[in-house]
């Protein structure tokens, strides 16, 4: 052991990467969603790895989620489901930001679910250049195909987190980290 190692001590190894930290942030925000079927989180990170903003899918501001139609079944009409009303995580991450939209130029958005076509348009308009997604459970749907076409035509790269993780050869289990976020919540004595 040399003098410097002896004086400073060893650093902790096995820390997570910026990509992993950003996806964990998106997962944390997804846990805030009250949607019983789909919890989605988003995290926008600039070129320097700084988190700019985050959001989750939920009710519009000033609309009590106790008066919100959370069901997916449209047997009582589509207007009585969540779909026409939910603000998507990507949209919320943009409106939650207090700075200039110019700050999103060349940024990366980390999302727990592949963006819909409306969110893809917003991502392009904001100048984001990369989408990292955790799941894509709507493969083959018209909206999913349109979202990918929008991103492709506008030069926005998209990659699954698993593929990104394999490329970086990271030693990281997102499932283990997700379990920590979901199950290790502080107890409140209120």
mmCIF file of C-alpha atoms in Angstrom:
data_model
loop_
_atom_site.group_PDB
_atom_site.id
_atom_site.type_symbol
_atom_site.label_atom_id
_atom_site.label_comp_id
_atom_site.label_asym_id
_atom_site.label_seq_id
_atom_site.Cartn_x
_atom_site.Cartn_y
_atom_site.Cartn_z
ATOM 1 C CA UNK A 1 0.000 0.000 0.000
ATOM 2 C CA UNK A 2 1.457 3.369 -0.939
ATOM 3 C CA UNK A 3 1.384 6.546 1.133
ATOM 4 C CA UNK A 4 -1.598 8.086 -0.708
ATOM 5 C CA UNK A 5 -3.730 4.931 -0.360
ATOM 6 C CA UNK A 6 -2.818 4.676 3.316
ATOM 7 C CA UNK A 7 -3.710 8.312 4.056
ATOM 8 C CA UNK A 8 -6.884 8.584 2.010
ATOM 9 C CA UNK A 9 -8.255 5.074 2.329
ATOM 10 C CA UNK A 10 -9.897 3.132 -0.456
ATOM 11 C CA UNK A 11 -12.921 4.400 -2.267
ATOM 12 C CA UNK A 12 -16.147 2.438 -2.488
ATOM 13 C CA UNK A 13 -16.367 0.350 -5.635
ATOM 14 C CA UNK A 14 -19.454 -0.827 -7.478
ATOM 15 C CA UNK A 15 -21.279 2.499 -7.644
ATOM 16 C CA UNK A 16 -24.021 2.947 -10.210
ATOM 17 C CA UNK A 17 -23.611 4.831 -13.473
ATOM 18 C CA UNK A 18 -25.354 8.076 -14.462
ATOM 19 C CA UNK A 19 -27.712 6.048 -16.690
ATOM 20 C CA UNK A 20 -28.630 3.778 -13.790
ATOM 21 C CA UNK A 21 -29.132 6.705 -11.426
ATOM 22 C CA UNK A 22 -31.385 8.470 -13.949
ATOM 23 C CA UNK A 23 -33.524 5.360 -14.509
ATOM 24 C CA UNK A 24 -33.813 4.888 -10.745
ATOM 25 C CA UNK A 25 -34.981 8.495 -10.523
ATOM 26 C CA UNK A 26 -37.630 7.790 -13.166
ATOM 27 C CA UNK A 27 -38.698 4.692 -11.214
ATOM 28 C CA UNK A 28 -38.921 6.717 -8.015
ATOM 29 C CA UNK A 29 -41.203 9.212 -9.701
ATOM 30 C CA UNK A 30 -43.298 6.387 -11.176
ATOM 31 C CA UNK A 31 -43.939 5.231 -7.613
ATOM 32 C CA UNK A 32 -45.730 8.571 -7.023
ATOM 33 C CA UNK A 33 -48.416 7.718 -9.601
ATOM 34 C CA UNK A 34 -51.848 6.813 -8.238
ATOM 35 C CA UNK A 35 -52.831 5.071 -11.472
ATOM 36 C CA UNK A 36 -53.749 1.513 -10.409
ATOM 37 C CA UNK A 37 -52.842 0.024 -13.807
ATOM 38 C CA UNK A 38 -49.783 1.869 -15.111
ATOM 39 C CA UNK A 39 -47.246 3.848 -13.121
ATOM 40 C CA UNK A 40 -44.887 5.794 -15.375
ATOM 41 C CA UNK A 41 -41.955 8.008 -14.438
ATOM 42 C CA UNK A 42 -39.658 10.227 -16.466
ATOM 43 C CA UNK A 43 -36.350 11.931 -15.732
ATOM 44 C CA UNK A 44 -34.600 14.452 -17.995
ATOM 45 C CA UNK A 45 -30.810 14.672 -17.763
ATOM 46 C CA UNK A 46 -28.564 17.154 -19.580
ATOM 47 C CA UNK A 47 -25.244 16.445 -21.318
ATOM 48 C CA UNK A 48 -23.365 16.914 -18.045
ATOM 49 C CA UNK A 49 -25.408 14.232 -16.284
ATOM 50 C CA UNK A 50 -27.356 16.781 -14.240
ATOM 51 C CA UNK A 51 -30.996 15.939 -13.541
ATOM 52 C CA UNK A 52 -33.080 18.797 -14.916
ATOM 53 C CA UNK A 53 -36.570 17.570 -14.125
ATOM 54 C CA UNK A 54 -38.768 14.570 -13.447
ATOM 55 C CA UNK A 55 -42.446 13.697 -13.600
ATOM 56 C CA UNK A 56 -45.033 10.940 -13.348
ATOM 57 C CA UNK A 57 -48.423 10.167 -14.864
ATOM 58 C CA UNK A 58 -51.316 11.621 -12.926
ATOM 59 C CA UNK A 59 -54.225 13.986 -12.745
ATOM 60 C CA UNK A 60 -54.095 17.495 -14.144
ATOM 61 C CA UNK A 61 -53.163 20.182 -11.622
ATOM 62 C CA UNK A 62 -56.135 21.311 -9.503
ATOM 63 C CA UNK A 63 -58.183 18.179 -10.262
ATOM 64 C CA UNK A 64 -58.585 16.021 -7.181
ATOM 65 C CA UNK A 65 -57.499 12.464 -7.905
ATOM 66 C CA UNK A 66 -60.394 11.354 -5.654
ATOM 67 C CA UNK A 67 -62.762 12.622 -8.374
ATOM 68 C CA UNK A 68 -60.847 11.015 -11.214
ATOM 69 C CA UNK A 69 -61.965 8.047 -13.361
ATOM 70 C CA UNK A 70 -58.988 5.703 -12.874
ATOM 71 C CA UNK A 71 -60.654 2.688 -14.506
ATOM 72 C CA UNK A 72 -59.561 1.273 -17.845
ATOM 73 C CA UNK A 73 -62.894 -0.357 -18.747
ATOM 74 C CA UNK A 74 -64.854 1.876 -21.123
ATOM 75 C CA UNK A 75 -68.203 0.075 -20.774
ATOM 76 C CA UNK A 76 -69.597 3.372 -19.419
ATOM 77 C CA UNK A 77 -67.972 5.401 -22.200
ATOM 78 C CA UNK A 78 -64.399 6.401 -22.927
ATOM 79 C CA UNK A 79 -64.967 9.703 -21.114
ATOM 80 C CA UNK A 80 -65.329 7.683 -17.897
ATOM 81 C CA UNK A 81 -61.839 6.199 -18.167
ATOM 82 C CA UNK A 82 -58.462 7.730 -17.352
ATOM 83 C CA UNK A 83 -57.240 7.885 -20.946
ATOM 84 C CA UNK A 84 -58.530 11.284 -22.084
ATOM 85 C CA UNK A 85 -57.445 12.968 -18.845
ATOM 86 C CA UNK A 86 -54.101 11.643 -17.563
ATOM 87 C CA UNK A 87 -51.085 13.912 -17.896
ATOM 88 C CA UNK A 88 -48.219 11.695 -19.031
ATOM 89 C CA UNK A 89 -44.938 11.487 -17.120
ATOM 90 C CA UNK A 90 -42.991 13.018 -20.011
ATOM 91 C CA UNK A 91 -45.350 15.998 -20.182
ATOM 92 C CA UNK A 92 -45.161 16.496 -16.430
ATOM 93 C CA UNK A 93 -41.369 16.375 -16.499
ATOM 94 C CA UNK A 94 -41.390 19.277 -18.951
ATOM 95 C CA UNK A 95 -43.881 21.416 -17.051
ATOM 96 C CA UNK A 96 -42.194 20.673 -13.715
ATOM 97 C CA UNK A 97 -38.996 22.327 -14.960
ATOM 98 C CA UNK A 98 -38.448 25.901 -13.816
ATOM 99 C CA UNK A 99 -35.792 26.867 -16.353
ATOM 100 C CA UNK A 100 -35.693 27.549 -20.055
ATOM 101 C CA UNK A 101 -36.802 24.969 -22.625
ATOM 102 C CA UNK A 102 -33.424 25.632 -24.267
ATOM 103 C CA UNK A 103 -31.831 23.652 -21.412
ATOM 104 C CA UNK A 104 -33.336 20.455 -22.845
ATOM 105 C CA UNK A 105 -31.324 20.720 -26.084
ATOM 106 C CA UNK A 106 -29.353 17.474 -26.550
ATOM 107 C CA UNK A 107 -30.620 16.084 -23.239
ATOM 108 C CA UNK A 108 -31.654 12.492 -22.548
ATOM 109 C CA UNK A 109 -35.045 11.496 -21.182
ATOM 110 C CA UNK A 110 -35.283 8.297 -19.150
ATOM 111 C CA UNK A 111 -38.788 6.818 -19.082
ATOM 112 C CA UNK A 112 -40.187 3.702 -17.507
ATOM 113 C CA UNK A 113 -42.534 3.177 -20.491
ATOM 114 C CA UNK A 114 -41.806 3.952 -24.159
ATOM 115 C CA UNK A 115 -43.372 7.327 -25.060
ATOM 116 C CA UNK A 116 -46.670 7.623 -26.901
ATOM 117 C CA UNK A 117 -46.796 9.587 -30.160
ATOM 118 C CA UNK A 118 -47.911 12.816 -28.434
ATOM 119 C CA UNK A 119 -45.022 12.625 -25.974
ATOM 120 C CA UNK A 120 -42.637 11.767 -28.832
ATOM 121 C CA UNK A 121 -43.653 15.023 -30.550
ATOM 122 C CA UNK A 122 -43.030 16.957 -27.341
ATOM 123 C CA UNK A 123 -39.622 15.281 -26.898
ATOM 124 C CA UNK A 124 -38.634 16.288 -30.440
ATOM 125 C CA UNK A 125 -39.884 19.859 -30.036
ATOM 126 C CA UNK A 126 -37.906 20.276 -26.803
ATOM 127 C CA UNK A 127 -34.662 19.289 -28.528
ATOM 128 C CA UNK A 128 -34.072 16.077 -26.602
ATOM 129 C CA UNK A 129 -31.743 13.792 -28.542
ATOM 130 C CA UNK A 130 -32.041 10.464 -26.715
ATOM 131 C CA UNK A 131 -34.771 8.366 -25.101
ATOM 132 C CA UNK A 132 -33.847 5.540 -22.728
ATOM 133 C CA UNK A 133 -36.869 3.403 -21.876
ATOM 134 C CA UNK A 134 -37.401 0.575 -19.445
ATOM 135 C CA UNK A 135 -40.418 -1.149 -21.037
ATOM 136 C CA UNK A 136 -42.238 -1.079 -24.346
ATOM 137 C CA UNK A 137 -45.487 -2.963 -23.814
ATOM 138 C CA UNK A 138 -47.323 -1.481 -26.810
ATOM 139 C CA UNK A 139 -45.105 -2.914 -29.576
ATOM 140 C CA UNK A 140 -47.007 -3.240 -32.836
ATOM 141 C CA UNK A 141 -49.732 -0.731 -31.967
ATOM 142 C CA UNK A 142 -50.378 2.187 -34.306
ATOM 143 C CA UNK A 143 -49.457 4.733 -31.617
ATOM 144 C CA UNK A 144 -46.176 2.945 -30.833
ATOM 145 C CA UNK A 145 -45.273 2.725 -34.524
ATOM 146 C CA UNK A 146 -46.072 6.433 -34.966
ATOM 147 C CA UNK A 147 -43.971 7.387 -31.928
ATOM 148 C CA UNK A 148 -40.981 5.474 -33.307
ATOM 149 C CA UNK A 149 -41.448 7.016 -36.758
ATOM 150 C CA UNK A 150 -41.527 10.523 -35.240
ATOM 151 C CA UNK A 151 -38.335 9.865 -33.282
ATOM 152 C CA UNK A 152 -36.634 8.237 -36.291
ATOM 153 C CA UNK A 153 -37.550 11.034 -38.739
ATOM 154 C CA UNK A 154 -36.354 13.685 -36.293
ATOM 155 C CA UNK A 155 -33.053 12.014 -35.409
ATOM 156 C CA UNK A 156 -33.855 11.164 -31.809
ATOM 157 C CA UNK A 157 -32.077 8.012 -30.680
ATOM 158 C CA UNK A 158 -34.024 5.540 -28.532
ATOM 159 C CA UNK A 159 -32.650 2.530 -26.725
ATOM 160 C CA UNK A 160 -33.973 0.136 -24.115
ATOM 161 C CA UNK A 161 -32.349 0.344 -20.710
ATOM 162 C CA UNK A 162 -31.499 -3.364 -20.870
ATOM 163 C CA UNK A 163 -29.686 -2.886 -24.185
ATOM 164 C CA UNK A 164 -27.877 0.166 -22.827
ATOM 165 C CA UNK A 165 -26.931 -1.784 -19.692
ATOM 166 C CA UNK A 166 -25.554 -4.650 -21.811
ATOM 167 C CA UNK A 167 -23.512 -2.203 -23.893
ATOM 168 C CA UNK A 168 -21.929 -0.722 -20.773
ATOM 169 C CA UNK A 169 -21.461 -4.170 -19.215
ATOM 170 C CA UNK A 170 -22.690 -2.757 -15.923
ATOM 171 C CA UNK A 171 -22.974 -4.913 -12.845
ATOM 172 C CA UNK A 172 -26.377 -3.621 -11.841
ATOM 173 C CA UNK A 173 -29.722 -5.246 -11.197
ATOM 174 C CA UNK A 174 -32.535 -2.812 -11.855
ATOM 175 C CA UNK A 175 -35.005 -5.240 -10.291
ATOM 176 C CA UNK A 176 -33.032 -5.271 -7.031
ATOM 177 C CA UNK A 177 -32.818 -1.479 -7.007
ATOM 178 C CA UNK A 178 -36.524 -1.165 -7.861
ATOM 179 C CA UNK A 179 -37.376 -3.403 -4.903
ATOM 180 C CA UNK A 180 -35.377 -1.090 -2.632
ATOM 181 C CA UNK A 181 -37.296 1.958 -3.876
ATOM 182 C CA UNK A 182 -40.707 0.346 -3.588
ATOM 183 C CA UNK A 183 -40.283 -1.508 -0.326
ATOM 184 C CA UNK A 184 -37.945 0.685 1.696
ATOM 185 C CA UNK A 185 -40.135 3.651 2.420
ATOM 186 C CA UNK A 186 -39.809 5.630 5.631
ATOM 187 C CA UNK A 187 -42.557 5.050 8.152
ATOM 188 C CA UNK A 188 -44.325 8.177 9.225
ATOM 189 C CA UNK A 189 -45.535 8.792 12.752
ATOM 190 C CA UNK A 190 -48.356 11.198 12.004
#
